[in-house]
Amino acid sequence: PMAAAAPAAAAPASAAPAADSAPAEPQGEVVTSPMLGTFYAAPSPDAENFVKVGDRVSADTTLCIVEAMKVMNEIKAEREFEVLEVLVKNGEPVEFGQPLFLIR
C-alpha cells in the first residue's frame, strides 16, 4: 500500500508541467502542410532559409518547399504575419495537415 501511494503522488506533479506547457503552445496560429512530402526550409542546401523566427512576411513570401513525387512545391504565406516558430526540421517528411510554422 505504501508503494502505491508514492506513484499516485508523483502523477499530479508530472501532470502540472504538462498543464503549464499546454497553454504556452497556442500563442498563435499554425500554417499546415497542404500535402504529404519532404519539408525544405531553403531553395538549396547551401542557401539561406526562406524564413526564420521573427521574420515578418507578406502574402507572396515563400515559406518553404514541400517536395512531393519529385516536384518542388513552394508554400506561400498567402497573407501578412510574423513567424514565431518553425515546427519542422529541414529534410523531414511531413503529412497533410501537419503544422509547419507557428505564426502571429
PDB file of N, CA and C in Angstrom:
ATOM      1  N   PRO A   1       0.818  -1.211   0.000  1.00  0.00           N
ATOM      2  CA  PRO A   1       0.000   0.000   0.000  1.00  0.00           C
ATOM      3  C   PRO A   1       0.855   1.265   0.000  1.00  0.00           C
ATOM      4  N   MET A   2       1.996   1.243   0.667  1.00  0.00           N
ATOM      5  CA  MET A   2       2.855   2.423   0.717  1.00  0.00           C
ATOM      6  C   MET A   2       3.428   2.737  -0.670  1.00  0.00           C
ATOM      7  N   ALA A   3       3.827   1.711  -1.396  1.00  0.00           N
ATOM      8  CA  ALA A   3       4.398   1.919  -2.725  1.00  0.00           C
ATOM      9  C   ALA A   3       3.359   2.473  -3.687  1.00  0.00           C
ATOM     10  N   ALA A   4       2.103   2.067  -3.540  1.00  0.00           N
ATOM     11  CA  ALA A   4       1.048   2.561  -4.416  1.00  0.00           C
ATOM     12  C   ALA A   4       0.773   4.032  -4.153  1.00  0.00           C
ATOM     13  N   ALA A   5       0.940   4.493  -2.946  1.00  0.00           N
ATOM     14  CA  ALA A   5       0.690   5.893  -2.612  1.00  0.00           C
ATOM     15  C   ALA A   5       1.744   6.801  -3.238  1.00  0.00           C
ATOM     16  N   ALA A   6       2.974   6.360  -3.308  1.00  0.00           N
ATOM     17  CA  ALA A   6       4.046   7.187  -3.858  1.00  0.00           C
ATOM     18  C   ALA A   6       3.826   7.500  -5.342  1.00  0.00           C
ATOM     19  N   PRO A   7       3.504   6.511  -6.202  1.00  0.00           N
ATOM     20  CA  PRO A   7       3.260   6.853  -7.603  1.00  0.00           C
ATOM     21  C   PRO A   7       2.037   7.758  -7.773  1.00  0.00           C
ATOM     22  N   ALA A   8       1.040   7.606  -6.959  1.00  0.00           N
ATOM     23  CA  ALA A   8      -0.129   8.467  -7.078  1.00  0.00           C
ATOM     24  C   ALA A   8       0.245   9.908  -6.773  1.00  0.00           C
ATOM     25  N   ALA A   9       1.132  10.111  -5.829  1.00  0.00           N
ATOM     26  CA  ALA A   9       1.582  11.465  -5.505  1.00  0.00           C
ATOM     27  C   ALA A   9       2.463  12.016  -6.624  1.00  0.00           C
ATOM     28  N   ALA A  10       3.220  11.167  -7.278  1.00  0.00           N
ATOM     29  CA  ALA A  10       4.106  11.609  -8.352  1.00  0.00           C
ATOM     30  C   ALA A  10       3.323  11.976  -9.611  1.00  0.00           C
ATOM     31  N   ALA A  11       2.202  11.355  -9.837  1.00  0.00           N
ATOM     32  CA  ALA A  11       1.420  11.624 -11.047  1.00  0.00           C
ATOM     33  C   ALA A  11       0.950  13.071 -11.121  1.00  0.00           C
ATOM     34  N   PRO A  12       0.384  13.660 -10.061  1.00  0.00           N
ATOM     35  CA  PRO A  12      -0.014  15.058 -10.160  1.00  0.00           C
ATOM     36  C   PRO A  12       1.169  15.988 -10.402  1.00  0.00           C
ATOM     37  N   ALA A  13       2.311  15.698  -9.851  1.00  0.00           N
ATOM     38  CA  ALA A  13       3.487  16.537 -10.060  1.00  0.00           C
ATOM     39  C   ALA A  13       3.911  16.514 -11.532  1.00  0.00           C
ATOM     40  N   SER A  14       3.840  15.352 -12.172  1.00  0.00           N
ATOM     41  CA  SER A  14       4.212  15.279 -13.576  1.00  0.00           C
ATOM     42  C   SER A  14       3.121  15.859 -14.475  1.00  0.00           C
ATOM     43  N   ALA A  15       1.886  15.878 -14.018  1.00  0.00           N
ATOM     44  CA  ALA A  15       0.803  16.459 -14.806  1.00  0.00           C
ATOM     45  C   ALA A  15       0.870  17.984 -14.789  1.00  0.00           C
ATOM     46  N   ALA A  16       1.390  18.568 -13.717  1.00  0.00           N
ATOM     47  CA  ALA A  16       1.456  20.020 -13.604  1.00  0.00           C
ATOM     48  C   ALA A  16       2.331  20.654 -14.696  1.00  0.00           C
ATOM     49  N   PRO A  17       3.547  20.146 -14.971  1.00  0.00           N
ATOM     50  CA  PRO A  17       4.320  20.753 -16.061  1.00  0.00           C
ATOM     51  C   PRO A  17       3.633  20.609 -17.417  1.00  0.00           C
ATOM     52  N   ALA A  18       2.945  19.523 -17.657  1.00  0.00           N
ATOM     53  CA  ALA A  18       2.232  19.359 -18.927  1.00  0.00           C
ATOM     54  C   ALA A  18       1.127  20.396 -19.040  1.00  0.00           C
ATOM     55  N   ALA A  19       0.460  20.682 -17.942  1.00  0.00           N
ATOM     56  CA  ALA A  19      -0.592  21.690 -17.956  1.00  0.00           C
ATOM     57  C   ALA A  19       0.005  23.073 -18.202  1.00  0.00           C
ATOM     58  N   ASP A  20       1.198  23.336 -17.654  1.00  0.00           N
ATOM     59  CA  ASP A  20       1.849  24.620 -17.868  1.00  0.00           C
ATOM     60  C   ASP A  20       2.290  24.791 -19.316  1.00  0.00           C
ATOM     61  N   SER A  21       2.792  23.727 -19.938  1.00  0.00           N
ATOM     62  CA  SER A  21       3.280  23.835 -21.302  1.00  0.00           C
ATOM     63  C   SER A  21       2.139  23.868 -22.318  1.00  0.00           C
ATOM     64  N   ALA A  22       1.011  23.285 -22.014  1.00  0.00           N
ATOM     65  CA  ALA A  22      -0.102  23.273 -22.959  1.00  0.00           C
ATOM     66  C   ALA A  22      -0.627  24.674 -23.259  1.00  0.00           C
ATOM     67  N   PRO A  23      -0.888  25.531 -22.258  1.00  0.00           N
ATOM     68  CA  PRO A  23      -1.366  26.871 -22.580  1.00  0.00           C
ATOM     69  C   PRO A  23      -0.314  27.714 -23.296  1.00  0.00           C
ATOM     70  N   ALA A  24       0.958  27.444 -23.088  1.00  0.00           N
ATOM     71  CA  ALA A  24       2.004  28.236 -23.714  1.00  0.00           C
ATOM     72  C   ALA A  24       2.082  27.972 -25.220  1.00  0.00           C
ATOM     73  N   GLU A  25       1.714  26.792 -25.675  1.00  0.00           N
ATOM     74  CA  GLU A  25       1.814  26.444 -27.088  1.00  0.00           C
ATOM     75  C   GLU A  25       0.949  27.302 -28.006  1.00  0.00           C
ATOM     76  N   PRO A  26      -0.367  27.388 -27.767  1.00  0.00           N
ATOM     77  CA  PRO A  26      -1.193  28.103 -28.748  1.00  0.00           C
ATOM     78  C   PRO A  26      -1.119  29.620 -28.618  1.00  0.00           C
ATOM     79  N   GLN A  27       0.076  30.189 -28.764  1.00  0.00           N
ATOM     80  CA  GLN A  27       0.236  31.632 -28.727  1.00  0.00           C
ATOM     81  C   GLN A  27      -0.072  32.260 -30.076  1.00  0.00           C
ATOM     82  N   GLY A  28      -0.289  31.466 -31.071  1.00  0.00           N
ATOM     83  CA  GLY A  28      -0.557  31.974 -32.400  1.00  0.00           C
ATOM     84  C   GLY A  28      -1.290  30.931 -33.211  1.00  0.00           C
ATOM     85  N   GLU A  29      -1.317  31.168 -34.502  1.00  0.00           N
ATOM     86  CA  GLU A  29      -1.951  30.231 -35.423  1.00  0.00           C
ATOM     87  C   GLU A  29      -0.872  29.336 -36.020  1.00  0.00           C
ATOM     88  N   VAL A  30      -1.297  28.300 -36.704  1.00  0.00           N
ATOM     89  CA  VAL A  30      -0.332  27.434 -37.370  1.00  0.00           C
ATOM     90  C   VAL A  30      -0.560  27.454 -38.878  1.00  0.00           C
ATOM     91  N   VAL A  31       0.534  27.323 -39.602  1.00  0.00           N
ATOM     92  CA  VAL A  31       0.495  27.103 -41.041  1.00  0.00           C
ATOM     93  C   VAL A  31       0.735  25.617 -41.206  1.00  0.00           C
ATOM     94  N   THR A  32      -0.176  24.927 -41.871  1.00  0.00           N
ATOM     95  CA  THR A  32      -0.075  23.484 -42.023  1.00  0.00           C
ATOM     96  C   THR A  32       0.372  23.104 -43.427  1.00  0.00           C
ATOM     97  N   SER A  33       0.862  21.895 -43.551  1.00  0.00           N
ATOM     98  CA  SER A  33       1.298  21.390 -44.841  1.00  0.00           C
ATOM     99  C   SER A  33       0.089  21.058 -45.712  1.00  0.00           C
ATOM    100  N   PRO A  34       0.063  21.542 -46.936  1.00  0.00           N
ATOM    101  CA  PRO A  34      -1.055  21.241 -47.828  1.00  0.00           C
ATOM    102  C   PRO A  34      -0.946  19.870 -48.497  1.00  0.00           C
ATOM    103  N   MET A  35       0.164  19.164 -48.225  1.00  0.00           N
ATOM    104  CA  MET A  35       0.375  17.870 -48.882  1.00  0.00           C
ATOM    105  C   MET A  35       1.379  17.025 -48.116  1.00  0.00           C
ATOM    106  N   LEU A  36       1.434  15.779 -48.489  1.00  0.00           N
ATOM    107  CA  LEU A  36       2.410  14.825 -47.978  1.00  0.00           C
ATOM    108  C   LEU A  36       3.705  15.032 -48.751  1.00  0.00           C
ATOM    109  N   GLY A  37       4.842  15.046 -48.089  1.00  0.00           N
ATOM    110  CA  GLY A  37       6.096  15.211 -48.806  1.00  0.00           C
ATOM    111  C   GLY A  37       7.260  15.429 -47.870  1.00  0.00           C
ATOM    112  N   THR A  38       8.315  16.046 -48.402  1.00  0.00           N
ATOM    113  CA  THR A  38       9.517  16.346 -47.632  1.00  0.00           C
ATOM    114  C   THR A  38       9.655  17.852 -47.507  1.00  0.00           C
ATOM    115  N   PHE A  39       9.870  18.325 -46.278  1.00  0.00           N
ATOM    116  CA  PHE A  39       9.977  19.752 -45.971  1.00  0.00           C
ATOM    117  C   PHE A  39      11.386  20.245 -46.254  1.00  0.00           C
ATOM    118  N   TYR A  40      11.491  21.354 -46.989  1.00  0.00           N
ATOM    119  CA  TYR A  40      12.776  22.008 -47.204  1.00  0.00           C
ATOM    120  C   TYR A  40      12.632  23.475 -46.824  1.00  0.00           C
ATOM    121  N   ALA A  41      13.519  23.947 -45.937  1.00  0.00           N
ATOM    122  CA  ALA A  41      13.466  25.315 -45.434  1.00  0.00           C
ATOM    123  C   ALA A  41      14.164  26.308 -46.360  1.00  0.00           C
ATOM    124  N   ALA A  42      14.945  25.804 -47.317  1.00  0.00           N
ATOM    125  CA  ALA A  42      15.720  26.657 -48.220  1.00  0.00           C
ATOM    126  C   ALA A  42      15.635  26.115 -49.641  1.00  0.00           C
ATOM    127  N   PRO A  43      15.912  26.971 -50.632  1.00  0.00           N
ATOM    128  CA  PRO A  43      15.839  26.513 -52.024  1.00  0.00           C
ATOM    129  C   PRO A  43      16.935  25.536 -52.409  1.00  0.00           C
ATOM    130  N   SER A  44      18.055  25.545 -51.691  1.00  0.00           N
ATOM    131  CA  SER A  44      19.133  24.587 -51.937  1.00  0.00           C
ATOM    132  C   SER A  44      19.898  24.388 -50.632  1.00  0.00           C
ATOM    133  N   PRO A  45      20.682  23.320 -50.538  1.00  0.00           N
ATOM    134  CA  PRO A  45      21.387  23.031 -49.281  1.00  0.00           C
ATOM    135  C   PRO A  45      22.321  24.144 -48.806  1.00  0.00           C
ATOM    136  N   ASP A  46      22.922  24.904 -49.726  1.00  0.00           N
ATOM    137  CA  ASP A  46      23.858  25.956 -49.336  1.00  0.00           C
ATOM    138  C   ASP A  46      23.211  27.344 -49.254  1.00  0.00           C
ATOM    139  N   ALA A  47      21.908  27.443 -49.495  1.00  0.00           N
ATOM    140  CA  ALA A  47      21.213  28.731 -49.454  1.00  0.00           C
ATOM    141  C   ALA A  47      20.636  29.004 -48.063  1.00  0.00           C
ATOM    142  N   GLU A  48      20.328  30.277 -47.813  1.00  0.00           N
ATOM    143  CA  GLU A  48      19.680  30.646 -46.553  1.00  0.00           C
ATOM    144  C   GLU A  48      18.236  30.170 -46.563  1.00  0.00           C
ATOM    145  N   ASN A  49      17.675  29.957 -45.365  1.00  0.00           N
ATOM    146  CA  ASN A  49      16.269  29.556 -45.251  1.00  0.00           C
ATOM    147  C   ASN A  49      15.376  30.642 -45.815  1.00  0.00           C
ATOM    148  N   PHE A  50      14.218  30.231 -46.334  1.00  0.00           N
ATOM    149  CA  PHE A  50      13.252  31.188 -46.857  1.00  0.00           C
ATOM    150  C   PHE A  50      12.821  32.163 -45.764  1.00  0.00           C
ATOM    151  N   VAL A  51      12.504  31.637 -44.580  1.00  0.00           N
ATOM    152  CA  VAL A  51      12.098  32.473 -43.447  1.00  0.00           C
ATOM    153  C   VAL A  51      12.744  31.937 -42.171  1.00  0.00           C
ATOM    154  N   LYS A  52      12.855  32.819 -41.177  1.00  0.00           N
ATOM    155  CA  LYS A  52      13.362  32.411 -39.866  1.00  0.00           C
ATOM    156  C   LYS A  52      12.478  33.044 -38.799  1.00  0.00           C
ATOM    157  N   VAL A  53      12.638  32.601 -37.571  1.00  0.00           N
ATOM    158  CA  VAL A  53      11.848  33.114 -36.455  1.00  0.00           C
ATOM    159  C   VAL A  53      12.044  34.620 -36.363  1.00  0.00           C
ATOM    160  N   GLY A  54      10.920  35.327 -36.221  1.00  0.00           N
ATOM    161  CA  GLY A  54      10.954  36.784 -36.112  1.00  0.00           C
ATOM    162  C   GLY A  54      10.704  37.503 -37.423  1.00  0.00           C
ATOM    163  N   ASP A  55      10.787  36.792 -38.550  1.00  0.00           N
ATOM    164  CA  ASP A  55      10.536  37.425 -39.854  1.00  0.00           C
ATOM    165  C   ASP A  55       9.081  37.835 -39.986  1.00  0.00           C
ATOM    166  N   ARG A  56       8.858  39.024 -40.567  1.00  0.00           N
ATOM    167  CA  ARG A  56       7.523  39.451 -40.959  1.00  0.00           C
ATOM    168  C   ARG A  56       7.440  39.186 -42.456  1.00  0.00           C
ATOM    169  N   VAL A  57       6.396  38.488 -42.864  1.00  0.00           N
ATOM    170  CA  VAL A  57       6.276  38.096 -44.266  1.00  0.00           C
ATOM    171  C   VAL A  57       5.036  38.712 -44.890  1.00  0.00           C
ATOM    172  N   SER A  58       5.056  38.815 -46.208  1.00  0.00           N
ATOM    173  CA  SER A  58       3.900  39.301 -46.954  1.00  0.00           C
ATOM    174  C   SER A  58       3.217  38.115 -47.636  1.00  0.00           C
ATOM    175  N   ALA A  59       2.113  38.382 -48.289  1.00  0.00           N
ATOM    176  CA  ALA A  59       1.299  37.325 -48.885  1.00  0.00           C
ATOM    177  C   ALA A  59       2.048  36.504 -49.927  1.00  0.00           C
ATOM    178  N   ASP A  60       2.987  37.119 -50.646  1.00  0.00           N
ATOM    179  CA  ASP A  60       3.680  36.397 -51.716  1.00  0.00           C
ATOM    180  C   ASP A  60       5.025  35.799 -51.285  1.00  0.00           C
ATOM    181  N   THR A  61       5.337  35.847 -50.001  1.00  0.00           N
ATOM    182  CA  THR A  61       6.593  35.289 -49.492  1.00  0.00           C
ATOM    183  C   THR A  61       6.547  33.759 -49.497  1.00  0.00           C
ATOM    184  N   THR A  62       7.610  33.139 -49.994  1.00  0.00           N
ATOM    185  CA  THR A  62       7.728  31.684 -49.931  1.00  0.00           C
ATOM    186  C   THR A  62       8.198  31.306 -48.537  1.00  0.00           C
ATOM    187  N   LEU A  63       7.466  30.414 -47.879  1.00  0.00           N
ATOM    188  CA  LEU A  63       7.804  29.963 -46.535  1.00  0.00           C
ATOM    189  C   LEU A  63       8.749  28.772 -46.559  1.00  0.00           C
ATOM    190  N   CYS A  64       8.491  27.847 -47.493  1.00  0.00           N
ATOM    191  CA  CYS A  64       9.267  26.615 -47.575  1.00  0.00           C
ATOM    192  C   CYS A  64       8.923  25.918 -48.879  1.00  0.00           C
ATOM    193  N   ILE A  65       9.531  24.777 -49.067  1.00  0.00           N
ATOM    194  CA  ILE A  65       9.203  23.899 -50.196  1.00  0.00           C
ATOM    195  C   ILE A  65       8.788  22.556 -49.611  1.00  0.00           C
ATOM    196  N   VAL A  66       7.742  21.972 -50.158  1.00  0.00           N
ATOM    197  CA  VAL A  66       7.382  20.593 -49.836  1.00  0.00           C
ATOM    198  C   VAL A  66       7.524  19.798 -51.132  1.00  0.00           C
ATOM    199  N   GLU A  67       8.476  18.869 -51.114  1.00  0.00           N
ATOM    200  CA  GLU A  67       8.707  18.028 -52.289  1.00  0.00           C
ATOM    201  C   GLU A  67       7.762  16.846 -52.235  1.00  0.00           C
ATOM    202  N   ALA A  68       6.997  16.687 -53.293  1.00  0.00           N
ATOM    203  CA  ALA A  68       6.076  15.561 -53.402  1.00  0.00           C
ATOM    204  C   ALA A  68       6.235  14.960 -54.791  1.00  0.00           C
ATOM    205  N   MET A  69       6.578  13.699 -54.850  1.00  0.00           N
ATOM    206  CA  MET A  69       6.748  12.976 -56.114  1.00  0.00           C
ATOM    207  C   MET A  69       7.721  13.702 -57.052  1.00  0.00           C
ATOM    208  N   LYS A  70       8.849  14.125 -56.480  1.00  0.00           N
ATOM    209  CA  LYS A  70       9.936  14.798 -57.209  1.00  0.00           C
ATOM    210  C   LYS A  70       9.540  16.175 -57.747  1.00  0.00           C
ATOM    211  N   VAL A  71       8.426  16.730 -57.288  1.00  0.00           N
ATOM    212  CA  VAL A  71       8.008  18.075 -57.670  1.00  0.00           C
ATOM    213  C   VAL A  71       8.210  18.982 -56.459  1.00  0.00           C
ATOM    214  N   MET A  72       8.925  20.093 -56.665  1.00  0.00           N
ATOM    215  CA  MET A  72       9.179  21.057 -55.597  1.00  0.00           C
ATOM    216  C   MET A  72       8.028  22.055 -55.555  1.00  0.00           C
ATOM    217  N   ASN A  73       7.208  21.975 -54.510  1.00  0.00           N
ATOM    218  CA  ASN A  73       6.041  22.842 -54.361  1.00  0.00           C
ATOM    219  C   ASN A  73       6.346  23.952 -53.362  1.00  0.00           C
ATOM    220  N   GLU A  74       6.370  25.201 -53.854  1.00  0.00           N
ATOM    221  CA  GLU A  74       6.605  26.335 -52.969  1.00  0.00           C
ATOM    222  C   GLU A  74       5.350  26.603 -52.152  1.00  0.00           C
ATOM    223  N   ILE A  75       5.507  26.728 -50.844  1.00  0.00           N
ATOM    224  CA  ILE A  75       4.391  27.037 -49.956  1.00  0.00           C
ATOM    225  C   ILE A  75       4.477  28.532 -49.643  1.00  0.00           C
ATOM    226  N   LYS A  76       3.478  29.278 -50.060  1.00  0.00           N
ATOM    227  CA  LYS A  76       3.439  30.736 -49.887  1.00  0.00           C
ATOM    228  C   LYS A  76       2.718  31.108 -48.604  1.00  0.00           C
ATOM    229  N   ALA A  77       2.996  32.296 -48.094  1.00  0.00           N
ATOM    230  CA  ALA A  77       2.381  32.784 -46.861  1.00  0.00           C
ATOM    231  C   ALA A  77       0.890  33.064 -47.049  1.00  0.00           C
ATOM    232  N   GLU A  78       0.493  33.594 -48.188  1.00  0.00           N
ATOM    233  CA  GLU A  78      -0.890  33.914 -48.541  1.00  0.00           C
ATOM    234  C   GLU A  78      -1.493  35.082 -47.762  1.00  0.00           C
ATOM    235  N   ARG A  79      -0.779  35.608 -46.748  1.00  0.00           N
ATOM    236  CA  ARG A  79      -1.195  36.821 -46.037  1.00  0.00           C
ATOM    237  C   ARG A  79      -0.006  37.307 -45.209  1.00  0.00           C
ATOM    238  N   GLU A  80      -0.132  38.475 -44.617  1.00  0.00           N
ATOM    239  CA  GLU A  80       0.949  39.013 -43.797  1.00  0.00           C
ATOM    240  C   GLU A  80       0.885  38.452 -42.383  1.00  0.00           C
ATOM    241  N   PHE A  81       2.055  38.111 -41.830  1.00  0.00           N
ATOM    242  CA  PHE A  81       2.151  37.653 -40.446  1.00  0.00           C
ATOM    243  C   PHE A  81       3.609  37.621 -40.021  1.00  0.00           C
ATOM    244  N   GLU A  82       3.827  37.319 -38.729  1.00  0.00           N
ATOM    245  CA  GLU A  82       5.164  37.150 -38.176  1.00  0.00           C
ATOM    246  C   GLU A  82       5.384  35.674 -37.867  1.00  0.00           C
ATOM    247  N   VAL A  83       6.558  35.161 -38.206  1.00  0.00           N
ATOM    248  CA  VAL A  83       6.903  33.768 -37.921  1.00  0.00           C
ATOM    249  C   VAL A  83       7.380  33.683 -36.475  1.00  0.00           C
ATOM    250  N   LEU A  84       6.675  32.908 -35.644  1.00  0.00           N
ATOM    251  CA  LEU A  84       7.042  32.727 -34.238  1.00  0.00           C
ATOM    252  C   LEU A  84       7.935  31.513 -34.019  1.00  0.00           C
ATOM    253  N   GLU A  85       7.686  30.455 -34.810  1.00  0.00           N
ATOM    254  CA  GLU A  85       8.457  29.224 -34.628  1.00  0.00           C
ATOM    255  C   GLU A  85       8.361  28.370 -35.882  1.00  0.00           C
ATOM    256  N   VAL A  86       9.469  27.727 -36.232  1.00  0.00           N
ATOM    257  CA  VAL A  86       9.489  26.736 -37.312  1.00  0.00           C
ATOM    258  C   VAL A  86       9.357  25.385 -36.620  1.00  0.00           C
ATOM    259  N   LEU A  87       8.315  24.637 -36.938  1.00  0.00           N
ATOM    260  CA  LEU A  87       7.983  23.416 -36.218  1.00  0.00           C
ATOM    261  C   LEU A  87       8.549  22.144 -36.837  1.00  0.00           C
ATOM    262  N   VAL A  88       9.183  22.260 -38.011  1.00  0.00           N
ATOM    263  CA  VAL A  88       9.705  21.092 -38.730  1.00  0.00           C
ATOM    264  C   VAL A  88      11.168  21.351 -39.072  1.00  0.00           C
ATOM    265  N   LYS A  89      11.975  20.319 -39.031  1.00  0.00           N
ATOM    266  CA  LYS A  89      13.386  20.440 -39.395  1.00  0.00           C
ATOM    267  C   LYS A  89      13.562  20.182 -40.887  1.00  0.00           C
ATOM    268  N   ASN A  90      14.583  20.789 -41.443  1.00  0.00           N
ATOM    269  CA  ASN A  90      14.887  20.644 -42.856  1.00  0.00           C
ATOM    270  C   ASN A  90      15.091  19.179 -43.227  1.00  0.00           C
ATOM    271  N   GLY A  91      14.439  18.731 -44.298  1.00  0.00           N
ATOM    272  CA  GLY A  91      14.586  17.366 -44.785  1.00  0.00           C
ATOM    273  C   GLY A  91      13.651  16.363 -44.142  1.00  0.00           C
ATOM    274  N   GLU A  92      12.833  16.799 -43.179  1.00  0.00           N
ATOM    275  CA  GLU A  92      11.912  15.873 -42.510  1.00  0.00           C
ATOM    276  C   GLU A  92      10.683  15.608 -43.379  1.00  0.00           C
ATOM    277  N   PRO A  93      10.164  14.382 -43.319  1.00  0.00           N
ATOM    278  CA  PRO A  93       8.895  14.110 -44.002  1.00  0.00           C
ATOM    279  C   PRO A  93       7.746  14.784 -43.247  1.00  0.00           C
ATOM    280  N   VAL A  94       6.768  15.282 -44.005  1.00  0.00           N
ATOM    281  CA  VAL A  94       5.586  15.906 -43.406  1.00  0.00           C
ATOM    282  C   VAL A  94       4.328  15.253 -43.950  1.00  0.00           C
ATOM    283  N   GLU A  95       3.292  15.289 -43.146  1.00  0.00           N
ATOM    284  CA  GLU A  95       1.990  14.738 -43.505  1.00  0.00           C
ATOM    285  C   GLU A  95       1.064  15.873 -43.941  1.00  0.00           C
ATOM    286  N   PHE A  96       0.017  15.544 -44.641  1.00  0.00           N
ATOM    287  CA  PHE A  96      -1.022  16.517 -44.964  1.00  0.00           C
ATOM    288  C   PHE A  96      -1.605  17.054 -43.660  1.00  0.00           C
ATOM    289  N   GLY A  97      -1.689  18.372 -43.519  1.00  0.00           N
ATOM    290  CA  GLY A  97      -2.272  18.989 -42.335  1.00  0.00           C
ATOM    291  C   GLY A  97      -1.331  19.121 -41.155  1.00  0.00           C
ATOM    292  N   GLN A  98      -0.089  18.651 -41.277  1.00  0.00           N
ATOM    293  CA  GLN A  98       0.876  18.760 -40.177  1.00  0.00           C
ATOM    294  C   GLN A  98       1.295  20.217 -40.002  1.00  0.00           C
ATOM    295  N   PRO A  99       1.332  20.718 -38.768  1.00  0.00           N
ATOM    296  CA  PRO A  99       1.784  22.088 -38.528  1.00  0.00           C
ATOM    297  C   PRO A  99       3.245  22.276 -38.949  1.00  0.00           C
ATOM    298  N   LEU A 100       3.503  23.345 -39.722  1.00  0.00           N
ATOM    299  CA  LEU A 100       4.861  23.660 -40.173  1.00  0.00           C
ATOM    300  C   LEU A 100       5.433  24.873 -39.454  1.00  0.00           C
ATOM    301  N   PHE A 101       4.591  25.890 -39.283  1.00  0.00           N
ATOM    302  CA  PHE A 101       5.015  27.145 -38.668  1.00  0.00           C
ATOM    303  C   PHE A 101       3.988  27.605 -37.653  1.00  0.00           C
ATOM    304  N   LEU A 102       4.463  28.237 -36.584  1.00  0.00           N
ATOM    305  CA  LEU A 102       3.601  28.931 -35.636  1.00  0.00           C
ATOM    306  C   LEU A 102       3.720  30.404 -35.994  1.00  0.00           C
ATOM    307  N   ILE A 103       2.595  31.073 -36.199  1.00  0.00           N
ATOM    308  CA  ILE A 103       2.594  32.450 -36.670  1.00  0.00           C
ATOM    309  C   ILE A 103       1.714  33.344 -35.810  1.00  0.00           C
ATOM    310  N   ARG A 104       1.928  34.659 -35.975  1.00  0.00           N
ATOM    311  CA  ARG A 104       1.078  35.643 -35.301  1.00  0.00           C
ATOM    312  C   ARG A 104       0.802  36.762 -36.280  1.00  0.00           C
TER     313      ARG A 104
END
